């Protein structure tokens, strides 16, 4: 997979996760924003979300995303 495909996969999984947890998902048009989506929480508050892809797993089965 190239990096664009990995980013698309991470975004799709994030959208699925938030919808399954009962939140509304809002998607910005274009790639100009420093976030990938906005979620509306059950209390009506909004949060910006940036998704990341990782395939690195620790020996304990946890996934790790290095942030810089």
XYZ file of C-alpha atoms in Angstrom, residues 9-63:
55
model
C -7.722 3.272 5.306
C -7.024 5.091 8.587
C -9.736 7.653 7.817
C -12.271 4.953 6.901
C -11.606 3.083 10.144
C -11.928 6.300 12.169
C -15.249 7.131 10.501
C -16.524 3.606 11.193
C -15.422 3.782 14.834
C -17.140 7.110 15.510
C -20.379 6.177 13.719
C -20.560 2.876 15.619
C -20.116 4.799 18.880
C -23.143 6.991 18.092
C -21.409 10.180 16.984
C -22.109 12.264 13.899
C -19.164 12.557 11.494
C -18.576 15.695 9.428
C -16.087 15.643 6.552
C -14.387 18.802 5.270
C -14.180 19.367 1.520
C -10.596 19.274 0.236
C -7.281 18.594 1.972
C -6.499 22.123 3.223
C -7.380 21.535 6.856
C -4.998 20.224 9.544
C -7.685 17.688 10.534
C -9.406 14.866 8.671
C -12.888 14.998 10.142
C -15.034 16.599 12.815
C -17.178 14.604 15.193
C -20.268 15.758 17.031
C -20.387 14.178 20.465
C -23.603 13.034 22.089
C -23.678 16.260 24.156
C -23.522 18.382 20.964
C -19.881 19.461 21.282
C -17.638 19.313 18.226
C -14.093 17.919 18.056
C -11.532 17.968 15.248
C -9.890 14.602 14.549
C -6.763 13.771 12.604
C -6.408 10.094 11.702
C -3.088 8.246 11.488
C -2.133 4.862 10.068
C 0.274 2.465 11.723
C 1.250 -1.133 11.250
C 3.696 -1.118 14.176
C 2.513 -3.345 17.019
C 4.212 -3.722 20.396
C 4.913 -7.112 21.930
C 1.787 -6.514 24.065
C -0.467 -6.275 21.007
C -0.925 -2.488 21.157
C -0.522 -0.313 18.081
